[in-house]
Amino acid sequence: SQTIHQWPATLVQPVGSPLSLECTVEGTSNPNLYWYRQAAGRGLQLLFYSVGIGQISSEVPQNLSASRPQDRQFILSSKKLLLSDSGFYLCAWSFGRGREKLFFGSGTQLSVL
Amino acid sequence: LAKTTQPISMDSYEGQEVNITCSHNNIATNDYITWYQQFPSQGPRFIIQGYKTKVTNEVASLFIPADRKSSTLSLPRVSLSDTAVYYCLVPRGSARQLTFGSGTQLTVLP
């Protein structure tokens, strides 16, 4: 069966510090991978998605970047965090072959102070 | 590009049937409609997926009319634990962006 791992669960970072969130998927190959962010009390905002190694599409211009160095690894990064980067970050994957069904990780609660 | 519209919130009482409708006027011919449930501080969880007519599983039913421009999630006999945000999701664009709408906050009252 497939599983998705996302860490850390919580993170408190000062403004201007770097960020690296990692997500890995097990039990499947060539998944579509997604990073979402959810501000407090708000909906899910799609940040990045990837259909293959090294293939990253950005949905919203922002202070963040994503990379996919391996088939089942997706990394969200920032060189300098802003206060507005605070939120709940979720990684997800899908089979990506027509009947897209998203499977989410447990999320990272990021607080930028 | 398919965009979804749902009511922002709904209230219900325990034991009642709840129907949440989502409009997706520009859904593509081959796209499926998927519904998710989200509790606070958790990732959304898959509920049900369908293409046309009716789909039923152990937790919900999904009704999709012939024109497929809308869909209705039906939750039978809701309980307090069904209080959550419910999202319908339709792929957007040829690149398969999976963009969520604003969702519907369902509150089940005792």
Coordinates of C-alpha atoms in Angstrom, one line a residue:
Chain A
S1 CA 0.0 0.0 0.0
Q2 CA 1.0 3.6 -0.5
T3 CA 2.1 5.9 2.3
I4 CA 3.1 9.5 2.4
H5 CA 5.5 11.0 4.9
Q6 CA 5.8 14.6 5.7
W7 CA 7.9 16.3 8.3
P8 CA 8.3 18.1 10.6
A9 CA 4.8 18.3 12.1
T10 CA 5.4 21.7 13.6
L11 CA 8.0 24.4 13.0
V12 CA 8.7 27.8 14.4
Q13 CA 11.1 29.9 12.5
P14 CA 12.2 33.6 12.7
V15 CA 11.6 36.0 9.8
G16 CA 14.4 35.8 7.3
S17 CA 15.5 32.3 8.1
P18 CA 15.5 29.5 5.5
L19 CA 13.0 26.7 5.2
S20 CA 13.0 23.2 4.0
L21 CA 10.0 20.9 4.2
E22 CA 10.3 17.4 2.9
C23 CA 7.7 14.9 1.7
T24 CA 8.2 11.3 0.5
V25 CA 5.9 8.8 -1.0
E26 CA 6.2 5.0 -0.7
G27 CA 4.6 2.2 -2.5
T28 CA 4.0 3.8 -5.9
S29 CA 6.1 5.1 -8.8
N30 CA 5.9 8.3 -10.8
P31 CA 3.2 9.9 -8.7
N32 CA 2.0 13.5 -9.3
L33 CA 3.1 15.5 -6.2
Y34 CA 1.6 18.6 -4.7
W35 CA 2.3 21.3 -2.1
Y36 CA -0.7 23.1 -0.6
R37 CA -0.8 25.8 2.0
Q38 CA -3.7 26.7 4.3
A39 CA -3.8 29.9 6.2
A40 CA -5.7 29.9 9.5
G41 CA -9.4 29.6 8.8
R42 CA -8.9 29.6 5.1
G43 CA -9.1 27.2 2.2
L44 CA -6.3 25.2 0.5
Q45 CA -4.0 27.1 -1.8
L46 CA -2.1 25.1 -4.4
L47 CA 1.5 26.2 -4.4
F48 CA 3.3 23.7 -6.6
Y49 CA 2.7 20.5 -8.4
S50 CA 5.0 18.1 -10.2
V51 CA 4.4 15.4 -12.8
G52 CA 7.9 14.1 -12.8
I53 CA 11.5 14.4 -11.6
G54 CA 12.7 18.0 -12.1
Q55 CA 9.3 19.1 -13.4
I56 CA 7.8 21.8 -11.2
S57 CA 4.9 24.1 -11.9
S58 CA 4.2 27.0 -9.7
E59 CA 0.6 28.3 -9.1
V60 CA 1.3 31.4 -7.2
P61 CA 4.3 33.8 -7.4
Q62 CA 5.7 33.8 -3.9
N63 CA 8.7 33.5 -1.6
L64 CA 8.8 29.8 -1.9
S65 CA 10.3 27.2 -4.3
A66 CA 9.9 23.5 -4.8
S67 CA 12.2 20.7 -6.1
R68 CA 11.8 17.1 -6.9
P69 CA 15.2 15.5 -6.9
Q70 CA 13.9 12.0 -6.9
D71 CA 10.7 10.3 -8.2
R72 CA 9.0 10.1 -4.8
Q73 CA 10.6 13.1 -3.0
F74 CA 9.2 16.6 -3.0
I75 CA 10.8 19.5 -1.2
L76 CA 9.5 22.9 -0.4
S77 CA 12.0 25.6 0.3
S78 CA 12.5 29.3 1.1
K79 CA 15.7 31.3 1.3
K80 CA 14.2 33.9 3.6
L81 CA 10.9 33.4 5.3
L82 CA 8.3 36.2 5.6
L83 CA 5.6 36.5 8.3
S84 CA 3.0 35.8 5.5
D85 CA 4.5 32.4 5.0
S86 CA 3.0 31.1 8.2
G87 CA 0.4 28.4 7.7
F88 CA -0.4 24.8 7.5
Y89 CA 1.6 23.1 4.7
L90 CA 0.3 19.9 3.1
C91 CA 2.0 17.6 0.7
A92 CA -0.2 15.3 -1.4
W93 CA 0.2 12.8 -4.2
S94 CA -2.0 11.3 -6.9
F95 CA -1.8 8.6 -9.4
G96 CA -2.1 11.2 -12.1
R97 CA -3.7 8.9 -14.7
G98 CA -7.2 10.4 -15.3
R99 CA -9.0 9.7 -12.1
E100 CA -7.0 12.0 -9.9
K101 CA -7.5 11.2 -6.2
L102 CA -5.3 13.1 -3.7
F103 CA -3.7 11.4 -0.7
F104 CA -2.4 13.9 1.8
G105 CA 0.3 13.9 4.4
S106 CA -0.2 14.9 8.0
G107 CA 0.9 18.4 7.4
T108 CA 3.4 20.9 8.8
Q109 CA 2.2 23.8 10.9
L110 CA 4.7 26.6 10.2
S111 CA 4.8 29.7 12.4
V112 CA 7.1 32.5 11.3
L113 CA 7.8 35.0 14.1
Chain B
L1 CA -11.1 25.8 -16.9
A2 CA -13.2 24.1 -14.3
K3 CA -13.9 26.2 -11.3
T4 CA -16.1 25.0 -8.4
T5 CA -18.7 26.9 -6.4
Q6 CA -20.1 25.7 -3.1
P7 CA -22.1 27.2 -0.2
I8 CA -19.8 28.6 2.4
S9 CA -21.6 27.0 5.3
M10 CA -24.4 24.7 6.3
D11 CA -26.0 23.6 9.6
S12 CA -27.8 20.4 10.3
Y13 CA -28.9 18.3 13.2
E14 CA -27.8 14.8 14.2
G15 CA -29.6 12.1 12.3
Q16 CA -30.6 14.2 9.3
E17 CA -29.5 13.8 5.7
V18 CA -27.3 16.5 4.4
N19 CA -26.9 17.5 0.8
I20 CA -24.1 19.7 -0.4
T21 CA -24.2 20.9 -3.9
C22 CA -21.2 22.0 -6.0
S23 CA -21.4 23.7 -9.4
H24 CA -18.7 23.1 -12.0
N25 CA -20.0 24.6 -15.2
N26 CA -16.8 24.2 -17.2
I27 CA -16.0 20.6 -16.3
A28 CA -14.1 18.8 -19.1
T29 CA -15.5 15.7 -20.8
N30 CA -13.2 13.2 -19.2
D31 CA -12.9 14.7 -15.7
Y32 CA -14.2 13.0 -12.6
I33 CA -15.6 14.9 -9.6
T34 CA -14.1 14.1 -6.2
W35 CA -15.2 15.1 -2.7
Y36 CA -13.0 15.5 0.3
Q37 CA -13.6 16.0 4.0
Q38 CA -11.2 18.0 6.2
F39 CA -11.0 18.3 9.9
P40 CA -9.0 21.1 11.6
S41 CA -5.2 20.5 11.5
Q42 CA -5.5 17.5 9.2
G43 CA -5.2 17.0 5.5
P44 CA -8.3 16.4 3.5
R45 CA -9.6 12.9 3.3
F46 CA -11.2 11.3 0.2
I47 CA -14.9 10.7 0.5
I48 CA -16.2 9.7 -2.9
Q49 CA -15.6 10.1 -6.6
G50 CA -17.9 9.9 -9.6
Y51 CA -18.3 10.7 -13.3
K52 CA -22.0 10.6 -13.9
T53 CA -25.4 9.5 -12.4
K54 CA -25.0 8.1 -8.9
V55 CA -22.2 6.6 -6.9
T56 CA -22.6 5.2 -3.4
N57 CA -20.1 4.0 -0.9
E58 CA -20.3 3.2 2.8
V59 CA -20.2 6.8 3.9
A60 CA -21.9 8.9 1.2
S61 CA -23.6 9.1 -2.1
L62 CA -22.8 11.4 -5.0
F63 CA -25.4 12.5 -7.5
I64 CA -24.3 13.9 -10.9
P65 CA -26.9 15.1 -13.4
A66 CA -26.6 14.3 -17.1
D67 CA -25.1 17.7 -18.0
R68 CA -22.4 17.2 -15.2
K69 CA -22.4 20.9 -14.4
S70 CA -23.1 20.2 -10.8
S71 CA -22.8 17.5 -8.3
T72 CA -24.4 16.8 -4.9
L73 CA -22.8 15.1 -2.0
S74 CA -25.3 13.3 0.2
L75 CA -24.4 12.3 3.8
P76 CA -27.1 10.1 5.4
R77 CA -27.9 10.5 9.1
V78 CA -25.1 12.8 10.0
S79 CA -23.5 12.8 13.5
L80 CA -21.6 15.4 15.4
S81 CA -18.3 13.9 14.1
D82 CA -19.3 14.8 10.6
T83 CA -18.7 18.5 11.4
A84 CA -16.0 19.4 9.0
V85 CA -15.2 21.3 5.8
Y86 CA -16.3 19.5 2.6
Y87 CA -14.6 20.2 -0.7
C88 CA -15.5 19.2 -4.2
L89 CA -12.6 19.0 -6.6
V90 CA -12.5 19.0 -10.4
P91 CA -9.2 19.0 -12.3
R92 CA -8.4 22.4 -13.8
G93 CA -6.6 22.6 -17.1
S94 CA -4.7 20.2 -19.2
A95 CA -1.8 20.1 -16.7
R96 CA -4.1 18.6 -14.1
Q97 CA -3.9 21.3 -11.5
L98 CA -5.9 20.1 -8.6
T99 CA -7.1 23.4 -7.1
F100 CA -9.6 23.4 -4.3
G101 CA -12.5 25.8 -4.0
S102 CA -13.5 27.5 -0.8
G103 CA -15.3 24.4 0.6
T104 CA -18.5 24.1 2.7
Q105 CA -18.3 24.2 6.5
L106 CA -20.8 21.7 7.7
T107 CA -21.8 22.1 11.4
V108 CA -23.8 19.3 12.9
L109 CA -25.8 20.3 15.9
P110 CA -27.1 18.0 18.7

